[in-house]
Amino acid sequence: MVAMPETILIGGDLRVNRLGYGAMRLAGADIWGDPSDRDAARRVLERAVELGVNFIDTADAYGPETNELLVADALHPYPPGLVIATKGGIVRPSRGRWDSDGRPEHLRAACEASLRRLRVECIDLYQLHTIDPAVPLEDSLGEIARLRQAGKIRHVGVSNFDADELARARRIVEVVSVQNRYNVSDRSSDPVLAVCERDGLAFIPWSPLTQSPRDADAGPRGKLEDWATARGVSFAQAAIAWLLTRSPAMLPIPGTSRVGHLEENAAADALRLTAADMRAIG
Ligand SMILES: NC(=O)c1ccc[n+]([C@@H]2O[C@H](COP(=O)([O-])OP(=O)(O)OC[C@H]3O[C@@H](n4cnc5c(N)ncnc54)[C@H](OP(=O)(O)O)[C@@H]3O)[C@@H](O)[C@H]2O)c1
């Protein structure tokens, strides 16, 4: 059992370990359909909980639908304290498409469907997956606020919002978390992170492991690689440790489809960089 002592409080009442798990990779290629080995995928989720993970991120768009169904299949009835966060606001008309749909009627139906698939009466953290440019934000988040008033959602999060959009969102509904792309190479969300730190929102970085080719050549990544090599840890572990050190608001959700990688990533919870390391990496 890996010790996971550091926690974060979401929305004033959900205390979770600061290293979560993103379930998106437990789907078929292109995040479409079921994973090729469903039993192995279930095992990853079970092992995550065994390792002390109690914050799991999914979305109705992953699969679509199959990811939420898999989470419920593997983990329901959920152990006390396990927080399942999901998202609505993106639809998948075909394998390659991720279309925004922030219409209130869609979000209401999407939330009801997520409740059924996850087999819960209330979703602990429901995140608007993205802004739909065709729908006023007030309409999308206004509907999510009504779903919360109706008891179907405990807390509201947003995803892929810049600082101005976050400020607008918070005038419509209480927002407790932001899920944006962020890692050692991509810090474009630093202004949003600063707001989260200041106001006690959780910042949930996606793509935490810097796996995408768009992060590959960025300078700080190389310095973090050197740090990892010098300490005999993997780059994935270093990337997670860098995020955990970067801010107490940070709640990384590294994704994997393999138990081996999951265990390796969980062990990074015990790693931190010194202030001098952080300055040297830049
Ligand atoms: N809000 C959004 O718009 C949005 C967008 C994307 C993702 N997300 C969320 O963020 C989570 C994480 O994002 P992500 O999956 O894109 O990025 P990520 O966690 O940075 O990277 C996942 C990739 O890294 C590999 N990996 C994991 N652990 C590894 C290790 N120890 N060594 C080597 N490779 C390793 C995985 O492959 P293996 O399966 O082979 O381990 C997978 O291909 C997702 O699960 C999802 O919940 C949100």
CSV table of C-alpha atoms and ligand atoms in Angstrom, one decimal:
chain,number,residue,atom,x,y,z
A,1,MET,CA,0.0,0.0,0.0
A,2,VAL,CA,1.4,3.4,-1.0
A,3,ALA,CA,1.0,6.1,1.6
A,4,MET,CA,-0.9,9.1,0.1
A,5,PRO,CA,-0.9,11.6,2.9
A,6,GLU,CA,-1.6,14.9,1.1
A,7,THR,CA,-5.2,15.8,0.6
A,8,ILE,CA,-7.2,18.6,-0.9
A,9,LEU,CA,-10.6,19.8,0.0
A,10,ILE,CA,-13.0,20.3,-2.9
A,11,GLY,CA,-16.0,22.5,-2.4
A,12,GLY,CA,-15.6,22.6,1.3
A,13,ASP,CA,-16.8,19.0,1.9
A,14,LEU,CA,-15.0,16.5,-0.4
A,15,ARG,CA,-11.6,15.7,1.0
A,16,VAL,CA,-9.6,13.6,-1.5
A,17,ASN,CA,-6.0,12.5,-1.9
A,18,ARG,CA,-4.1,14.9,-4.0
A,19,LEU,CA,-3.2,12.3,-6.6
A,20,GLY,CA,-6.3,11.2,-8.6
A,21,TYR,CA,-6.8,9.0,-11.6
A,22,GLY,CA,-8.1,9.9,-15.1
A,23,ALA,CA,-10.1,7.0,-16.5
A,24,MET,CA,-10.2,8.2,-20.2
A,25,ARG,CA,-7.5,5.8,-21.3
A,26,LEU,CA,-9.8,2.9,-20.4
A,27,ALA,CA,-11.6,3.0,-23.8
A,28,GLY,CA,-10.9,1.8,-27.3
A,29,ALA,CA,-8.5,3.5,-29.6
A,30,ASP,CA,-9.3,7.2,-30.1
A,31,ILE,CA,-11.3,7.0,-26.8
A,32,TRP,CA,-14.0,5.3,-28.8
A,33,GLY,CA,-15.9,2.2,-27.6
A,34,ASP,CA,-14.9,-0.3,-25.0
A,35,PRO,CA,-11.2,-1.1,-24.2
A,36,SER,CA,-10.0,-4.3,-26.0
A,37,ASP,CA,-9.6,-6.1,-22.6
A,38,ARG,CA,-12.5,-5.0,-20.4
A,39,ASP,CA,-11.4,-7.2,-17.5
A,40,ALA,CA,-7.9,-5.6,-17.5
A,41,ALA,CA,-9.5,-2.2,-17.5
A,42,ARG,CA,-11.7,-3.1,-14.6
A,43,ARG,CA,-8.6,-4.3,-12.8
A,44,VAL,CA,-6.9,-0.9,-13.3
A,45,LEU,CA,-9.8,0.9,-11.6
A,46,GLU,CA,-9.9,-1.6,-8.7
A,47,ARG,CA,-6.2,-1.3,-8.2
A,48,ALA,CA,-6.4,2.5,-8.2
A,49,VAL,CA,-8.8,2.3,-5.3
A,50,GLU,CA,-6.6,-0.2,-3.5
A,51,LEU,CA,-3.7,2.2,-3.8
A,52,GLY,CA,-5.6,4.9,-2.1
A,53,VAL,CA,-6.9,6.9,-5.1
A,54,ASN,CA,-10.2,8.4,-4.1
A,55,PHE,CA,-10.8,10.9,-6.9
A,56,ILE,CA,-11.6,9.4,-10.4
A,57,ASP,CA,-12.3,11.6,-13.4
A,58,THR,CA,-14.4,10.4,-16.3
A,59,ALA,CA,-16.8,12.0,-18.9
A,60,ASP,CA,-19.9,11.0,-20.9
A,61,ALA,CA,-17.8,11.7,-24.0
A,62,TYR,CA,-15.3,9.0,-23.3
A,63,GLY,CA,-16.4,6.0,-25.3
A,64,PRO,CA,-18.9,7.8,-25.4
A,65,GLU,CA,-20.8,6.4,-22.4
A,66,THR,CA,-18.6,3.2,-22.1
A,67,ASN,CA,-16.1,4.9,-19.7
A,68,GLU,CA,-18.8,5.8,-17.1
A,69,LEU,CA,-20.4,2.4,-17.5
A,70,LEU,CA,-17.0,0.8,-16.8
A,71,VAL,CA,-16.3,2.9,-13.8
A,72,ALA,CA,-19.7,1.8,-12.3
A,73,ASP,CA,-19.2,-1.8,-13.3
A,74,ALA,CA,-15.8,-2.0,-11.6
A,75,LEU,CA,-16.4,0.1,-8.5
A,76,HIS,CA,-20.1,0.2,-7.6
A,77,PRO,CA,-21.2,0.1,-4.8
A,78,TYR,CA,-18.6,2.8,-4.3
A,79,PRO,CA,-16.5,2.7,-1.1
A,80,PRO,CA,-17.1,5.6,1.3
A,81,GLY,CA,-15.2,8.7,0.3
A,82,LEU,CA,-14.6,7.8,-3.3
A,83,VAL,CA,-15.4,10.8,-5.5
A,84,ILE,CA,-16.4,10.2,-9.1
A,85,ALA,CA,-16.1,13.4,-11.2
A,86,THR,CA,-17.7,13.4,-14.6
A,87,LYS,CA,-18.4,15.9,-17.4
A,88,GLY,CA,-21.0,16.9,-19.9
A,89,GLY,CA,-21.1,19.2,-22.8
A,90,ILE,CA,-19.3,17.3,-25.5
A,91,VAL,CA,-20.9,14.8,-27.9
A,92,ARG,CA,-19.2,12.2,-30.2
A,93,PRO,CA,-21.2,11.8,-33.4
A,94,SER,CA,-18.4,9.7,-34.8
A,95,ARG,CA,-15.0,8.3,-33.8
A,96,GLY,CA,-12.9,11.4,-34.7
A,97,ARG,CA,-15.3,14.1,-33.5
A,98,TRP,CA,-15.6,15.9,-30.2
A,99,ASP,CA,-18.3,18.5,-30.7
A,100,SER,CA,-19.4,20.9,-28.0
A,101,ASP,CA,-23.0,20.9,-27.0
A,102,GLY,CA,-23.8,23.3,-24.2
A,103,ARG,CA,-27.5,23.7,-24.9
A,104,PRO,CA,-29.5,23.5,-21.6
A,105,GLU,CA,-31.7,20.7,-22.8
A,106,HIS,CA,-28.7,18.6,-23.8
A,107,LEU,CA,-26.9,19.2,-20.5
A,108,ARG,CA,-30.0,18.2,-18.5
A,109,ALA,CA,-30.4,15.0,-20.5
A,110,ALA,CA,-26.6,14.3,-20.3
A,111,CYS,CA,-26.6,14.8,-16.6
A,112,GLU,CA,-29.6,12.4,-16.1
A,113,ALA,CA,-27.9,9.8,-18.3
A,114,SER,CA,-24.6,10.1,-16.4
A,115,LEU,CA,-26.5,9.6,-13.1
A,116,ARG,CA,-28.0,6.4,-14.5
A,117,ARG,CA,-24.7,5.1,-15.9
A,118,LEU,CA,-22.8,5.9,-12.7
A,119,ARG,CA,-25.7,4.5,-10.6
A,120,VAL,CA,-25.7,7.5,-8.2
A,121,GLU,CA,-28.5,9.8,-7.2
A,122,CYS,CA,-26.1,12.8,-7.0
A,123,ILE,CA,-22.9,13.5,-8.9
A,124,ASP,CA,-20.2,14.7,-6.6
A,125,LEU,CA,-18.5,16.9,-9.2
A,126,TYR,CA,-20.1,17.7,-12.5
A,127,GLN,CA,-17.9,19.6,-14.9
A,128,LEU,CA,-18.8,21.6,-18.0
A,129,HIS,CA,-16.4,19.9,-20.4
A,130,THR,CA,-15.9,22.9,-22.6
A,131,ILE,CA,-17.7,26.2,-23.7
A,132,ASP,CA,-20.0,25.8,-26.6
A,133,PRO,CA,-19.4,28.9,-28.7
A,134,ALA,CA,-23.0,28.7,-30.1
A,135,VAL,CA,-24.6,28.9,-26.6
A,136,PRO,CA,-24.3,31.7,-24.1
A,137,LEU,CA,-22.3,30.5,-21.1
A,138,GLU,CA,-25.1,31.9,-18.9
A,139,ASP,CA,-27.5,29.3,-20.5
A,140,SER,CA,-25.2,26.3,-20.1
A,141,LEU,CA,-24.1,27.0,-16.6
A,142,GLY,CA,-27.5,28.3,-15.6
A,143,GLU,CA,-28.9,24.9,-16.4
A,144,ILE,CA,-26.1,23.2,-14.4
A,145,ALA,CA,-26.9,25.5,-11.5
A,146,ARG,CA,-30.6,24.3,-11.7
A,147,LEU,CA,-29.4,20.7,-11.7
A,148,ARG,CA,-27.5,21.4,-8.6
A,149,GLN,CA,-30.5,23.0,-7.0
A,150,ALA,CA,-32.5,19.9,-7.8
A,151,GLY,CA,-29.9,17.8,-5.9
A,152,LYS,CA,-28.6,16.0,-9.0
A,153,ILE,CA,-25.1,17.6,-8.7
A,154,ARG,CA,-23.2,18.3,-5.5
A,155,HIS,CA,-20.5,20.6,-6.9
A,156,VAL,CA,-19.9,22.3,-10.3
A,157,GLY,CA,-16.5,22.4,-12.1
A,158,VAL,CA,-15.5,23.8,-15.4
A,159,SER,CA,-13.0,22.5,-18.0
A,160,ASN,CA,-10.9,24.3,-20.7
A,161,PHE,CA,-11.7,27.8,-19.3
A,162,ASP,CA,-9.4,30.7,-19.4
A,163,ALA,CA,-9.2,33.2,-16.5
A,164,ASP,CA,-11.8,35.6,-18.0
A,165,GLU,CA,-14.2,32.7,-18.7
A,166,LEU,CA,-13.7,31.4,-15.2
A,167,ALA,CA,-14.6,34.8,-13.7
A,168,ARG,CA,-17.7,34.9,-15.9
A,169,ALA,CA,-18.6,31.4,-14.8
A,170,ARG,CA,-18.3,32.3,-11.2
A,171,ARG,CA,-20.8,35.0,-11.6
A,172,ILE,CA,-23.4,32.4,-12.7
A,173,VAL,CA,-22.7,29.5,-10.4
A,174,GLU,CA,-20.3,28.6,-7.6
A,175,VAL,CA,-17.4,26.8,-9.3
A,176,VAL,CA,-15.2,24.6,-7.1
A,177,SER,CA,-12.7,23.2,-9.7
A,178,VAL,CA,-11.1,23.9,-13.1
A,179,GLN,CA,-9.7,21.1,-15.3
A,180,ASN,CA,-7.3,22.5,-17.9
A,181,ARG,CA,-4.3,21.2,-19.9
A,182,TYR,CA,-1.2,21.8,-17.8
A,183,ASN,CA,2.2,20.2,-17.4
A,184,VAL,CA,5.8,21.1,-17.1
A,185,SER,CA,5.9,22.1,-20.8
A,186,ASP,CA,2.5,23.7,-21.1
A,187,ARG,CA,1.8,26.4,-18.5
A,188,SER,CA,-0.6,28.5,-20.5
A,189,SER,CA,-3.1,28.1,-17.6
A,190,ASP,CA,-0.9,29.7,-15.0
A,191,PRO,CA,-3.3,32.6,-14.6
A,192,VAL,CA,-6.2,30.2,-13.9
A,193,LEU,CA,-4.0,28.2,-11.5
A,194,ALA,CA,-3.3,31.5,-9.6
A,195,VAL,CA,-7.0,32.1,-9.2
A,196,CYS,CA,-7.6,28.6,-8.0
A,197,GLU,CA,-4.8,29.0,-5.4
A,198,ARG,CA,-6.1,32.3,-4.2
A,199,ASP,CA,-9.7,31.3,-3.9
A,200,GLY,CA,-9.4,27.6,-2.8
A,201,LEU,CA,-10.6,26.0,-6.0
A,202,ALA,CA,-9.0,22.6,-7.1
A,203,PHE,CA,-6.9,22.8,-10.3
A,204,ILE,CA,-7.1,19.5,-12.2
A,205,PRO,CA,-4.4,19.3,-14.8
A,206,TRP,CA,-5.0,17.1,-17.8
A,207,SER,CA,-2.2,15.7,-20.0
A,208,PRO,CA,-0.1,15.8,-16.8
A,209,LEU,CA,2.5,13.4,-18.1
A,210,THR,CA,3.7,15.5,-21.1
A,211,GLN,CA,3.0,12.6,-23.4
A,212,SER,CA,1.8,14.6,-26.4
A,213,PRO,CA,4.2,15.4,-29.2
A,214,ARG,CA,3.3,19.1,-28.8
A,215,ASP,CA,5.2,19.0,-25.4
A,216,ALA,CA,8.1,16.9,-26.5
A,217,ASP,CA,10.7,19.6,-27.4
A,218,ALA,CA,9.9,22.2,-24.8
A,219,GLY,CA,13.0,23.1,-22.8
A,220,PRO,CA,11.8,22.5,-19.2
A,221,ARG,CA,10.8,19.0,-20.1
A,222,GLY,CA,14.5,18.2,-20.8
A,223,LYS,CA,15.6,19.6,-17.5
A,224,LEU,CA,12.9,17.6,-15.7
A,225,GLU,CA,14.2,14.5,-17.5
A,226,ASP,CA,17.7,15.2,-16.2
A,227,TRP,CA,16.2,15.6,-12.6
A,228,ALA,CA,14.5,12.2,-13.0
A,229,THR,CA,17.6,10.4,-14.3
A,230,ALA,CA,19.7,11.8,-11.5
A,231,ARG,CA,17.3,10.5,-8.9
A,232,GLY,CA,16.6,7.1,-10.6
A,233,VAL,CA,12.9,7.8,-11.0
A,234,SER,CA,10.9,7.6,-14.2
A,235,PHE,CA,9.9,10.7,-16.2
A,236,ALA,CA,6.2,10.0,-15.5
A,237,GLN,CA,7.0,10.1,-11.8
A,238,ALA,CA,9.0,13.3,-12.1
A,239,ALA,CA,6.2,15.0,-14.1
A,240,ILE,CA,3.7,14.1,-11.4
A,241,ALA,CA,6.0,15.2,-8.6
A,242,TRP,CA,6.6,18.5,-10.4
A,243,LEU,CA,2.9,19.2,-10.5
A,244,LEU,CA,2.4,18.3,-6.9
A,245,THR,CA,5.2,20.6,-5.9
A,246,ARG,CA,4.0,23.4,-8.2
A,247,SER,CA,0.9,24.2,-6.2
A,248,PRO,CA,-1.2,22.9,-3.3
A,249,ALA,CA,-4.3,23.5,-5.5
A,250,MET,CA,-3.0,20.9,-7.9
A,251,LEU,CA,-5.0,17.6,-8.2
A,252,PRO,CA,-3.3,15.6,-11.0
A,253,ILE,CA,-5.3,12.8,-12.7
A,254,PRO,CA,-2.6,10.8,-14.7
A,255,GLY,CA,-4.3,8.3,-17.0
A,256,THR,CA,-3.1,4.8,-17.8
A,257,SER,CA,-4.5,1.5,-19.1
A,258,ARG,CA,-1.9,-0.6,-17.3
A,259,VAL,CA,-1.6,-1.6,-13.6
A,260,GLY,CA,2.2,-1.4,-13.8
A,261,HIS,CA,2.1,2.3,-14.9
A,262,LEU,CA,-0.6,3.0,-12.3
A,263,GLU,CA,1.6,1.6,-9.5
A,264,GLU,CA,4.6,3.6,-10.8
A,265,ASN,CA,2.5,6.8,-10.9
A,266,ALA,CA,1.0,6.3,-7.5
A,267,ALA,CA,4.5,6.0,-6.0
A,268,ALA,CA,5.3,9.5,-7.3
A,269,ASP,CA,3.0,10.8,-4.5
A,270,ALA,CA,5.9,10.6,-2.1
A,271,LEU,CA,8.2,12.6,-4.4
A,272,ARG,CA,8.7,16.3,-4.2
A,273,LEU,CA,11.2,18.8,-5.8
A,274,THR,CA,13.1,21.3,-3.7
A,275,ALA,CA,12.6,25.0,-4.3
A,276,ALA,CA,16.1,25.0,-5.9
A,277,ASP,CA,15.0,22.2,-8.2
A,278,MET,CA,11.9,24.1,-9.2
A,279,ARG,CA,14.0,27.2,-10.0
A,280,ALA,CA,16.5,25.2,-12.0
A,281,ILE,CA,13.8,23.6,-14.1
A,282,GLY,CA,12.3,27.0,-14.7
B,1,LIG,N1,-11.0,18.0,-19.7
B,1,LIG,C1,-10.4,17.7,-20.9
B,1,LIG,O1,-10.6,18.3,-21.9
B,1,LIG,C2,-9.5,16.5,-20.9
B,1,LIG,C3,-8.7,16.2,-22.0
B,1,LIG,C4,-7.9,15.1,-21.9
B,1,LIG,C5,-7.8,14.3,-20.8
B,1,LIG,N2,-8.6,14.6,-19.7
B,1,LIG,C6,-8.5,13.9,-18.4
B,1,LIG,O2,-7.2,13.9,-18.0
B,1,LIG,C7,-6.7,12.5,-17.8
B,1,LIG,C8,-5.3,12.5,-18.1
B,1,LIG,O3,-5.0,12.9,-19.4
B,1,LIG,P1,-4.3,12.1,-20.6
B,1,LIG,O4,-4.7,10.6,-20.4
B,1,LIG,O5,-4.7,12.7,-21.8
B,1,LIG,O6,-2.8,12.4,-20.3
B,1,LIG,P2,-1.7,11.7,-19.4
B,1,LIG,O7,-2.3,11.2,-18.2
B,1,LIG,O8,-0.6,12.8,-19.3
B,1,LIG,O9,-1.0,10.6,-20.3
B,1,LIG,C9,-1.6,9.3,-20.5
B,1,LIG,C10,-0.7,8.5,-21.4
B,1,LIG,O10,0.5,8.3,-20.7
B,1,LIG,C11,0.8,6.9,-20.6
B,1,LIG,N3,1.4,6.6,-19.3
B,1,LIG,C12,0.7,6.7,-18.1
B,1,LIG,N4,1.6,6.4,-17.1
B,1,LIG,C13,2.8,6.1,-17.7
B,1,LIG,C14,4.0,5.7,-17.2
B,1,LIG,N5,4.2,5.6,-15.9
B,1,LIG,N6,5.0,5.5,-18.0
B,1,LIG,C15,4.9,5.7,-19.4
B,1,LIG,N7,3.7,6.1,-19.9
B,1,LIG,C16,2.6,6.3,-19.1
B,1,LIG,C17,-0.5,6.2,-20.9
B,1,LIG,O11,-0.2,5.0,-21.6
B,1,LIG,P3,-0.6,3.5,-21.0
B,1,LIG,O12,-2.0,3.4,-21.0
B,1,LIG,O13,0.2,2.6,-21.8
B,1,LIG,O14,0.0,3.6,-19.6
B,1,LIG,C18,-1.3,7.2,-21.8
B,1,LIG,O15,-1.0,7.0,-23.1
B,1,LIG,C19,-7.6,11.7,-18.7
B,1,LIG,O16,-7.7,10.3,-18.2
B,1,LIG,C20,-8.9,12.4,-18.6
B,1,LIG,O17,-9.6,12.0,-17.4
B,1,LIG,C21,-9.4,15.7,-19.7
